[in-house]
PDB file of C-alpha atoms in Angstrom:
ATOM      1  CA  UNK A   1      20.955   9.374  -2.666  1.00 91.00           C
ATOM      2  CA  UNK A   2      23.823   7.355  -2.493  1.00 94.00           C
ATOM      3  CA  UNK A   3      24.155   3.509  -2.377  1.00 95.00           C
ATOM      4  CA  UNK A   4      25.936   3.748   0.996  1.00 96.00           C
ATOM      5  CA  UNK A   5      23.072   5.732   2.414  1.00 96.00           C
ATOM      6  CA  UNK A   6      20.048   3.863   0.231  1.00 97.00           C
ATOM      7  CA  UNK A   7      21.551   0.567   2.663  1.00 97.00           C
ATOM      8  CA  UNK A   8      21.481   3.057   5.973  1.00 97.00           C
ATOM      9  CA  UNK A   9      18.078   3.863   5.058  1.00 97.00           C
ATOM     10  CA  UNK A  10      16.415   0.826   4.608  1.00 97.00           C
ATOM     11  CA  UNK A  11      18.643  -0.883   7.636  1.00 97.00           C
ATOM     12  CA  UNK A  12      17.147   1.235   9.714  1.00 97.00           C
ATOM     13  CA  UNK A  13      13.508   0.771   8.522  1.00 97.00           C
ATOM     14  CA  UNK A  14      14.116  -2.739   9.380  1.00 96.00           C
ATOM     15  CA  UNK A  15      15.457  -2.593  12.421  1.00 96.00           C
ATOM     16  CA  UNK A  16      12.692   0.433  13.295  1.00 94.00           C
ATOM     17  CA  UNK A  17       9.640  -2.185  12.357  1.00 94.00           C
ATOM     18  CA  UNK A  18      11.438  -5.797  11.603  1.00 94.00           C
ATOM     19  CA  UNK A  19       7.537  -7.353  10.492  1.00 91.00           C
ATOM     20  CA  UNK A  20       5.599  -4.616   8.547  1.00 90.00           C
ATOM     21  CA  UNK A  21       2.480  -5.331   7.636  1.00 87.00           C
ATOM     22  CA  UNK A  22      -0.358  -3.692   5.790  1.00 87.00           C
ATOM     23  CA  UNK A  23      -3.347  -2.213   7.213  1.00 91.00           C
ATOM     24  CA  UNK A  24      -6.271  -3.704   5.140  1.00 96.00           C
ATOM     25  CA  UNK A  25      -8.032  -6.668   6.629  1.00 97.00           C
ATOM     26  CA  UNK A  26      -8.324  -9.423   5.032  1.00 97.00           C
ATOM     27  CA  UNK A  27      -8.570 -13.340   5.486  1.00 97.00           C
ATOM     28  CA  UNK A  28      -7.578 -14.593   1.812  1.00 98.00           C
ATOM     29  CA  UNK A  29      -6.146 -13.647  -1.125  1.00 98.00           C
ATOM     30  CA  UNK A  30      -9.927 -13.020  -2.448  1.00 98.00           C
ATOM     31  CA  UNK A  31     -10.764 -10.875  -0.566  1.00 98.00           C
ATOM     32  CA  UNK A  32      -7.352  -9.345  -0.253  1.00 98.00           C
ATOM     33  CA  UNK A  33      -8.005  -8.470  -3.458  1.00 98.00           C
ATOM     34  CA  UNK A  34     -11.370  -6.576  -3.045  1.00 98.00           C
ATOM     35  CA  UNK A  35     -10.204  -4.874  -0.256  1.00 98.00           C
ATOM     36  CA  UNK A  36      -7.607  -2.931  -2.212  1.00 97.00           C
ATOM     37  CA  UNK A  37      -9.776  -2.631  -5.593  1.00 97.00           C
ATOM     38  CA  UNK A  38     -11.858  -0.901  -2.852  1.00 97.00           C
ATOM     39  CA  UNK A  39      -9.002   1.146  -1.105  1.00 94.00           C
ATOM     40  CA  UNK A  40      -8.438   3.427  -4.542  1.00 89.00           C
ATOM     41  CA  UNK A  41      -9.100   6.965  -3.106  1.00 87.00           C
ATOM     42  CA  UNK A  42     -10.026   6.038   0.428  1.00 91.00           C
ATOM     43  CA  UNK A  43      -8.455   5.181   3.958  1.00 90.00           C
ATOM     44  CA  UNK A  44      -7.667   1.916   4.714  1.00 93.00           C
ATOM     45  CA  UNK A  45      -9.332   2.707   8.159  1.00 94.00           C
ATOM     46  CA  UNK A  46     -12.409   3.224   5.926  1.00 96.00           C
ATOM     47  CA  UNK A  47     -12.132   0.445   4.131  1.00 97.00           C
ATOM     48  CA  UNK A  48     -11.998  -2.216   6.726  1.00 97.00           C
ATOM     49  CA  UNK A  49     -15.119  -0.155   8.134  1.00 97.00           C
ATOM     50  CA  UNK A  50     -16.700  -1.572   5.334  1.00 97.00           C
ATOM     51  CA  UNK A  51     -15.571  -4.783   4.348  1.00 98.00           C
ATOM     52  CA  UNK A  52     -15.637  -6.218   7.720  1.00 97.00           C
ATOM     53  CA  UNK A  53     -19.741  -6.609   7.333  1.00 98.00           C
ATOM     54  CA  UNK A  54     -18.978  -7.722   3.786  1.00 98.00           C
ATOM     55  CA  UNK A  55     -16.790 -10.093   3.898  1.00 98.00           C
ATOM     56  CA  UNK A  56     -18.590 -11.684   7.022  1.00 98.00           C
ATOM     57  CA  UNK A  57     -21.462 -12.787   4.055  1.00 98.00           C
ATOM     58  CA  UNK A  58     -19.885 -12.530   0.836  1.00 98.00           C
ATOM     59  CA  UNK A  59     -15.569 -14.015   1.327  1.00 98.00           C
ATOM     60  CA  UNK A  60     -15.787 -15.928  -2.329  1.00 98.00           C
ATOM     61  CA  UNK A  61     -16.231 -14.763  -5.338  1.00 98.00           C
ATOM     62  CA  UNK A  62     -19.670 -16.866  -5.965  1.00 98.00           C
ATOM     63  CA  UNK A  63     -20.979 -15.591  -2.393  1.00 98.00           C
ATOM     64  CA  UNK A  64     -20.338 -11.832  -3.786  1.00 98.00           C
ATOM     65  CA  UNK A  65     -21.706 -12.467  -7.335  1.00 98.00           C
ATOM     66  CA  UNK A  66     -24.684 -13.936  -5.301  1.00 98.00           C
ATOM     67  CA  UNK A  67     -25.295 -10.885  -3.123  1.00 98.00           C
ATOM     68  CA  UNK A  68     -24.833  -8.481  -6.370  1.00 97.00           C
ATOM     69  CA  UNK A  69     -24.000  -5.140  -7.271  1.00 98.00           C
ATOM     70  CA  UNK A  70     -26.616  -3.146  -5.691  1.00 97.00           C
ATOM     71  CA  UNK A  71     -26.098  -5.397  -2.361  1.00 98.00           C
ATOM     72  CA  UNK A  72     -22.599  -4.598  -2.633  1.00 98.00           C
ATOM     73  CA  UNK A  73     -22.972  -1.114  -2.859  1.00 97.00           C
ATOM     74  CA  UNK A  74     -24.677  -0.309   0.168  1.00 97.00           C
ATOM     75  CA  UNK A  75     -22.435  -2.150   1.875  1.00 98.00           C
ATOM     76  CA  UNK A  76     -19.702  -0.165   0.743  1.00 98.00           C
ATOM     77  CA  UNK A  77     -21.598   3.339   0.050  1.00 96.00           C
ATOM     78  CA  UNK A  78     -18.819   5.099   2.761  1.00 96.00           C
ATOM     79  CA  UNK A  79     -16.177   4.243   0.680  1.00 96.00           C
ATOM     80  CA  UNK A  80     -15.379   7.034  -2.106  1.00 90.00           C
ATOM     81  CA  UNK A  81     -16.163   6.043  -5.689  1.00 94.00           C
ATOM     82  CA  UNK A  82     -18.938   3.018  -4.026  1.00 96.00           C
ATOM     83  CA  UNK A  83     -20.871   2.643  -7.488  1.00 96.00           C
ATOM     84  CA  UNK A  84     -17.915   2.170  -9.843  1.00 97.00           C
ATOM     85  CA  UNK A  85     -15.880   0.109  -7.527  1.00 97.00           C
ATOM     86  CA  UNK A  86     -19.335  -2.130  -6.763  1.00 98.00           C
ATOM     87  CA  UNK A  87     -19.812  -2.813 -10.655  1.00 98.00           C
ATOM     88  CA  UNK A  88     -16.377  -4.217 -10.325  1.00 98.00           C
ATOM     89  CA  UNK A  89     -16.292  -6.208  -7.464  1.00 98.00           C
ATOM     90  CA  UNK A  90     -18.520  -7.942  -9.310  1.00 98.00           C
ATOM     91  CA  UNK A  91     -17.507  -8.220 -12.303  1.00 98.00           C
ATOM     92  CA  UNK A  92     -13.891  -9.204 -11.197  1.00 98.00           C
ATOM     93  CA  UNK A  93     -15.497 -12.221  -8.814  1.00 98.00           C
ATOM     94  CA  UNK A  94     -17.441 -13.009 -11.873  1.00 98.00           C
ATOM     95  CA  UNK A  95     -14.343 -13.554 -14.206  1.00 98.00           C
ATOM     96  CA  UNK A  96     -12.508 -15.308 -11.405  1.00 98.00           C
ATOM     97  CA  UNK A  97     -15.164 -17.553 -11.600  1.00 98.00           C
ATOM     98  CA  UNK A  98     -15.116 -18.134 -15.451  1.00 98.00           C
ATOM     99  CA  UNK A  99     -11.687 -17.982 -16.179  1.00 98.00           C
ATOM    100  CA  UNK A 100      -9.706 -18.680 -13.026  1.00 98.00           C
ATOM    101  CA  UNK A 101     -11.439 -21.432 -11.363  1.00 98.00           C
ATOM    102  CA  UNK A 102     -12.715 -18.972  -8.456  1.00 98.00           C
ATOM    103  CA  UNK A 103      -8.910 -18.805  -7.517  1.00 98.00           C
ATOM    104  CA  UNK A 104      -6.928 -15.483  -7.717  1.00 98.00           C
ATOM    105  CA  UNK A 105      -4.095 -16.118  -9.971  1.00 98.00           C
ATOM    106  CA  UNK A 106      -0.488 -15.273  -8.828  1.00 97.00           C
ATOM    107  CA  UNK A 107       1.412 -13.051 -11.849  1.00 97.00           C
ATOM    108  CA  UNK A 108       0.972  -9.583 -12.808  1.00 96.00           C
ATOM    109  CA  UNK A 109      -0.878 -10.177 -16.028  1.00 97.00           C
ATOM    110  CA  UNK A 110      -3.619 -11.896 -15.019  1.00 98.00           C
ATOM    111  CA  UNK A 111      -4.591 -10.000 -12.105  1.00 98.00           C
ATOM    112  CA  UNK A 112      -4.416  -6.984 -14.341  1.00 98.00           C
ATOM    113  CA  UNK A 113      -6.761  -8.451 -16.765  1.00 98.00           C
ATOM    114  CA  UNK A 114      -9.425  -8.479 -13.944  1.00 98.00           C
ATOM    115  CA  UNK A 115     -12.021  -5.246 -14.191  1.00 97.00           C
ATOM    116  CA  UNK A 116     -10.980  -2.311 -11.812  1.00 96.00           C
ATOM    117  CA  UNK A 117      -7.299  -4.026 -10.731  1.00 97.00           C
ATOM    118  CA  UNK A 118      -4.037  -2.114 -12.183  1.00 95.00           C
ATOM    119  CA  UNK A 119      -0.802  -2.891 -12.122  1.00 94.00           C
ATOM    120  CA  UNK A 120      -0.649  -1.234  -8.437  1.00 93.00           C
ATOM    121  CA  UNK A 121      -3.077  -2.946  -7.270  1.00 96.00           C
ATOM    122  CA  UNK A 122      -1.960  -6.358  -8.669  1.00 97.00           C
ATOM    123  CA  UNK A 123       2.030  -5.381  -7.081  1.00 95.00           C
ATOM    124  CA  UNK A 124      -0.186  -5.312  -3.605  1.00 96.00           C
ATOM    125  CA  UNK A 125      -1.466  -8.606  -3.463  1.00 97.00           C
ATOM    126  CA  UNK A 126       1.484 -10.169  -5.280  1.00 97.00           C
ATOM    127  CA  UNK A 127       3.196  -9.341  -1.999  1.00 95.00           C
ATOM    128  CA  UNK A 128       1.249  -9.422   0.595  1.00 95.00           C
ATOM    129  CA  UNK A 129      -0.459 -12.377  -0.267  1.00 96.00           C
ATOM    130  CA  UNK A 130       2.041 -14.324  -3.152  1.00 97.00           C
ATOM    131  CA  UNK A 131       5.200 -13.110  -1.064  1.00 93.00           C
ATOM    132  CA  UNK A 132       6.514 -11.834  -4.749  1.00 95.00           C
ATOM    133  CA  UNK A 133       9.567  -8.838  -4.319  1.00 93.00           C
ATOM    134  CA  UNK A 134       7.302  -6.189  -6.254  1.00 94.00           C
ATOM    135  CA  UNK A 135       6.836  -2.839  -5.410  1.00 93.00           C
ATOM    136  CA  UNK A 136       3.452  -0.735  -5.470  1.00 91.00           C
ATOM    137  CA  UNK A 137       3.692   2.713  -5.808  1.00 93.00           C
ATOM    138  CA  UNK A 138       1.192   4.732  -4.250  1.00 90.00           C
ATOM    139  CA  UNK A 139       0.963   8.540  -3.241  1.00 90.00           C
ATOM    140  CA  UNK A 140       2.909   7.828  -0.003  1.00 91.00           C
ATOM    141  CA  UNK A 141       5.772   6.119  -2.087  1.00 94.00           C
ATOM    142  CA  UNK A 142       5.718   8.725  -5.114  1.00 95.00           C
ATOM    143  CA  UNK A 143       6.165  11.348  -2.995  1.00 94.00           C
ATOM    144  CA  UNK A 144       8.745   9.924  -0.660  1.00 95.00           C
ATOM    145  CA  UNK A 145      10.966   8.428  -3.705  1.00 95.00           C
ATOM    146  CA  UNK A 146      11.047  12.187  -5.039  1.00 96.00           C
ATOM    147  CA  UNK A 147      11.235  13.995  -1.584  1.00 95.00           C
ATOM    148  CA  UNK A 148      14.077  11.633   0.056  1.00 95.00           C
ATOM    149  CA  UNK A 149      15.980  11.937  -3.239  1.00 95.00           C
ATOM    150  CA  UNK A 150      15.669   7.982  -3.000  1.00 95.00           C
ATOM    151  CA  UNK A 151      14.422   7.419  -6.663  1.00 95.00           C
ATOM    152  CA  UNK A 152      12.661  10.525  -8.463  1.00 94.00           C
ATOM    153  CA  UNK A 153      10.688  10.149 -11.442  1.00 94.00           C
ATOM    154  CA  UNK A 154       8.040  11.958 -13.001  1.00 95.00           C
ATOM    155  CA  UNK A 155       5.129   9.564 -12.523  1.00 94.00           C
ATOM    156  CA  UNK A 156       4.217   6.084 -10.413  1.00 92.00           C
ATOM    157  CA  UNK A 157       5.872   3.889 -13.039  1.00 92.00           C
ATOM    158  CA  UNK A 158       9.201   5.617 -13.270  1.00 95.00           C
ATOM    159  CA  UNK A 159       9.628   5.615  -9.527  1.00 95.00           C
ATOM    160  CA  UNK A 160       8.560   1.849  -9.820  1.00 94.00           C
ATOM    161  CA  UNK A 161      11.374   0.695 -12.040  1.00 94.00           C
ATOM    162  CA  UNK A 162      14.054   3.043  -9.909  1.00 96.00           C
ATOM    163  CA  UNK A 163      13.175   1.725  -6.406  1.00 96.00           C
ATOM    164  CA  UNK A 164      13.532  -1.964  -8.119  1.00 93.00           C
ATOM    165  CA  UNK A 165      17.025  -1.070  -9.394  1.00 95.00           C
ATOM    166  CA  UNK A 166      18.484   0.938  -6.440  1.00 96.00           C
ATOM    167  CA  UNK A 167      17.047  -1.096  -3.111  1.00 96.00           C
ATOM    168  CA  UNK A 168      19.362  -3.909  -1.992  1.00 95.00           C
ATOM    169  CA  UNK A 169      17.791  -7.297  -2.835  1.00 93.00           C
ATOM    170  CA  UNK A 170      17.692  -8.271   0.851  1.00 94.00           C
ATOM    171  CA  UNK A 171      15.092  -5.128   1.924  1.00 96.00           C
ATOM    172  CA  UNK A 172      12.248  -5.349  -1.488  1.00 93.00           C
ATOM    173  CA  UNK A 173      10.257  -7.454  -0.307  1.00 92.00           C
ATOM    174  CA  UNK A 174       9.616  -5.358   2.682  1.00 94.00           C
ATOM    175  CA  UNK A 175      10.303  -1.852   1.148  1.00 95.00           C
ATOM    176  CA  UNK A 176       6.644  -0.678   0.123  1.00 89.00           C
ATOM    177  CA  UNK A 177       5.854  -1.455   3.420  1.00 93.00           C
ATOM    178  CA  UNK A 178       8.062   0.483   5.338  1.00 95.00           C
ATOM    179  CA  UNK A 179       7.687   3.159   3.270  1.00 95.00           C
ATOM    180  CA  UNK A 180       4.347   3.586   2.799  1.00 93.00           C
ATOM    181  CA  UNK A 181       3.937   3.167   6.818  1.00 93.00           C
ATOM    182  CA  UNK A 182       6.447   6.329   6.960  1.00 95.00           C
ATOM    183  CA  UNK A 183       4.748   8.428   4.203  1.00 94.00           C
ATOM    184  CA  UNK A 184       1.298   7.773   6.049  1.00 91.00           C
ATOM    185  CA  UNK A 185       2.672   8.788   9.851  1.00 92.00           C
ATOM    186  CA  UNK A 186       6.042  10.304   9.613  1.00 94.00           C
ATOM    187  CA  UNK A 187       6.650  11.841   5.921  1.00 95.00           C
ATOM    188  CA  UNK A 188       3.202  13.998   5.307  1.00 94.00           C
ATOM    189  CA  UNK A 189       2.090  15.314   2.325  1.00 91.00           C
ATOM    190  CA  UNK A 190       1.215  18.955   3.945  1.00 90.00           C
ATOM    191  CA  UNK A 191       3.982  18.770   6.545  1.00 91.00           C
ATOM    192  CA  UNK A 192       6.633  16.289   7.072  1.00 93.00           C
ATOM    193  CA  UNK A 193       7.198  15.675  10.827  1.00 93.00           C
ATOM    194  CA  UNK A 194      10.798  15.966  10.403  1.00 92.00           C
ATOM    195  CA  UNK A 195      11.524  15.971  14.269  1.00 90.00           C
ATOM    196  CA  UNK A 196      10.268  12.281  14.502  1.00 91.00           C
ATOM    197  CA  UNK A 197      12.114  10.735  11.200  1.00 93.00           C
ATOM    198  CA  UNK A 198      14.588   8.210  11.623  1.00 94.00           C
ATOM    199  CA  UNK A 199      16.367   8.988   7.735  1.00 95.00           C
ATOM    200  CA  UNK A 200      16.164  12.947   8.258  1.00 93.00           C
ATOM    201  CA  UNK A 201      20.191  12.907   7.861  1.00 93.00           C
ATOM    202  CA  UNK A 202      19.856  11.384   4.883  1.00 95.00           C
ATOM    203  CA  UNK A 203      17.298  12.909   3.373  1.00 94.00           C
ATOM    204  CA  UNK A 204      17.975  14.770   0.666  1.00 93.00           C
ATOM    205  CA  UNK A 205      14.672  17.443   1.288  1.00 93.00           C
ATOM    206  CA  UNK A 206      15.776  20.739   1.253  1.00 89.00           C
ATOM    207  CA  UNK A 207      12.214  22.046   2.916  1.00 88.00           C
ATOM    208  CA  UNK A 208      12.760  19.909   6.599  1.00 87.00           C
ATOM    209  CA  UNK A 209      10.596  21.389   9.445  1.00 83.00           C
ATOM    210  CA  UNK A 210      13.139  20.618  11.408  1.00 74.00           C
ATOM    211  CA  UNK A 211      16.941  20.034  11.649  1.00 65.00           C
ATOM    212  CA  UNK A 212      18.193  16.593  13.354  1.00 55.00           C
ATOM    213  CA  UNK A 213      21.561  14.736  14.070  1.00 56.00           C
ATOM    214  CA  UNK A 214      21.531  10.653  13.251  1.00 50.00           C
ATOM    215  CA  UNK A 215      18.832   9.301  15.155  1.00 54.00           C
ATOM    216  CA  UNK A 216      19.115   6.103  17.415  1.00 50.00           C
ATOM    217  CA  UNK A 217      16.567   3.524  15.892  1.00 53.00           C
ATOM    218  CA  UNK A 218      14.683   1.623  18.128  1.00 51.00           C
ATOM    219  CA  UNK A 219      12.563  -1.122  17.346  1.00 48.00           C
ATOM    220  CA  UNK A 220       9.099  -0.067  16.415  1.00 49.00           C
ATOM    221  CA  UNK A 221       9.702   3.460  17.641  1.00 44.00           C
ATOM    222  CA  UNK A 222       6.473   5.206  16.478  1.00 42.00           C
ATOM    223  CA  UNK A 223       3.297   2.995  16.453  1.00 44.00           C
ATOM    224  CA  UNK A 224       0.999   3.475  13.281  1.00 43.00           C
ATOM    225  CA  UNK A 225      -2.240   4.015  15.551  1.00 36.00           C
ATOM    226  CA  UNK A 226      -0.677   6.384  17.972  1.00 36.00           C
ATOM    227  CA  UNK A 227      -1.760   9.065  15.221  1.00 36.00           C
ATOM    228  CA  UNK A 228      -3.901   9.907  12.606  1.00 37.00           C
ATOM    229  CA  UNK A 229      -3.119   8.818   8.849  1.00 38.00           C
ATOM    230  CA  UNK A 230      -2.292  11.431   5.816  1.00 40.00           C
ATOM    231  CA  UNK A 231      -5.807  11.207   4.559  1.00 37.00           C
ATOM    232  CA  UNK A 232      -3.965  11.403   0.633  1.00 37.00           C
ATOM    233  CA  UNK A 233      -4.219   8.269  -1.351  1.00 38.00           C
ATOM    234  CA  UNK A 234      -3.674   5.591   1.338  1.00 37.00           C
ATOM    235  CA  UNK A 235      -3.681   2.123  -0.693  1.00 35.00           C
ATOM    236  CA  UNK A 236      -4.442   2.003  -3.596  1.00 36.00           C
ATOM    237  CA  UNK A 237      -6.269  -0.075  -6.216  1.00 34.00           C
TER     238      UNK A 237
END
């Protein structure tokens, strides 16, 4: 895709949904943070499902090492993966507690360093919560980076360090966002609702399911619970 049309693209994100946010709930950077350890493999729909009675007992990380892992797990025995992802809940809480003063830290390494968080996971709260320019790429992303002809590579961290290098300064902080929100409703994984995309003109796909002029964006012209989500690897830990 071409730098003239990467701008068009992401223009018209912005001026299609000018405040994107993400779909987890959350009420700090804590349990931000759980939420999308727990999101790995699951729907963020699903997630909240769960963490909503969670978090209403257990929002710090001594309140969750207090409840403990077998606690933990039935409160979040919906979510795929519950026992794993339980086991480290707690342990994470339990090293933000000995090491980080019960305070999530703000860079990449750190949060990295804590059990079950990866470098995707640690790009989410970096910018949701820190307000840090990073970029987390998830299946929605991979496969619209590739598909769009936006930035192809061959796995998550080759499409990471593309999208950093070809999307304008003024649009990264906002640019997982908007396209994460058009993988989920717009862009499917099975089948790409081509007839509703606002970038179908300049999308380089050569599969579309259907064949479009330019659209005219309006602001917030499709509404994220108008339909269900691609059930594929929504957010990510």
């Amino acid at each position: 895709m071409s730098k003239e049309d990467i701008e068009t693209l992401f223009a018209r994100f912005q001026a299609q949904r000018p405040d994107p946010r993400g779909e987890l709930d959350y009420t700090s950077a804590y349990t931000l943070l759980v939420a999308v350890v727990l999101s790995a493999q699951a729907t963020d729909v699903g997630v909240n499902k769960a963490t909503g009675p969670l978090f209403a007992i257990a929002d710090t990380p001594e309140k969750m090492v207090s409840l403990g892992e077998d606690a933990v797990r039935d409160y979040i025995k919906t979510i795929g993966l519950y026992r794993n992802k339980a086991k480290n809940v707690i342990l994470l809480s339990q090293k933000l507690i000995d090491e980080f003063g019960s305070q999530v830290p703000d860079d990449r390494e750190s949060l990295v360093s804590l059990p079950g968080v990866g470098r995707k996971t640690a790009n989410v709260v970096l910018n949701i919560f820190f307000g840090q320019p990073t970029i987390a790429v998830d299946t929605h992303i991979f496969r619209l980076a590739n598909r769009l002809g936006l930035a192809p590579g061959k796995n998550v961290e080759e499409v990471e360090m593309a999208l950093e290098k070809i999307i304008p300064a003024a649009y990264v902080r906002q640019s997982h966002h908007w396209l994460i929100l058009h993988g989920r409703y717009v862009c499917k994984a099975r089948k790409p609702d081509c007839r509703k995309c606002i970038v179908a003109d300049l999308c380089l796909f050569k599969d579309k399911t259907y064949s479009v002029p330019a659209p005219i964006v309006e602001l917030d012209s499709y509404d994220n619970r108008q339909s269900a989500p691609d059930k594929t690897g929504e957010f990510l830990g």
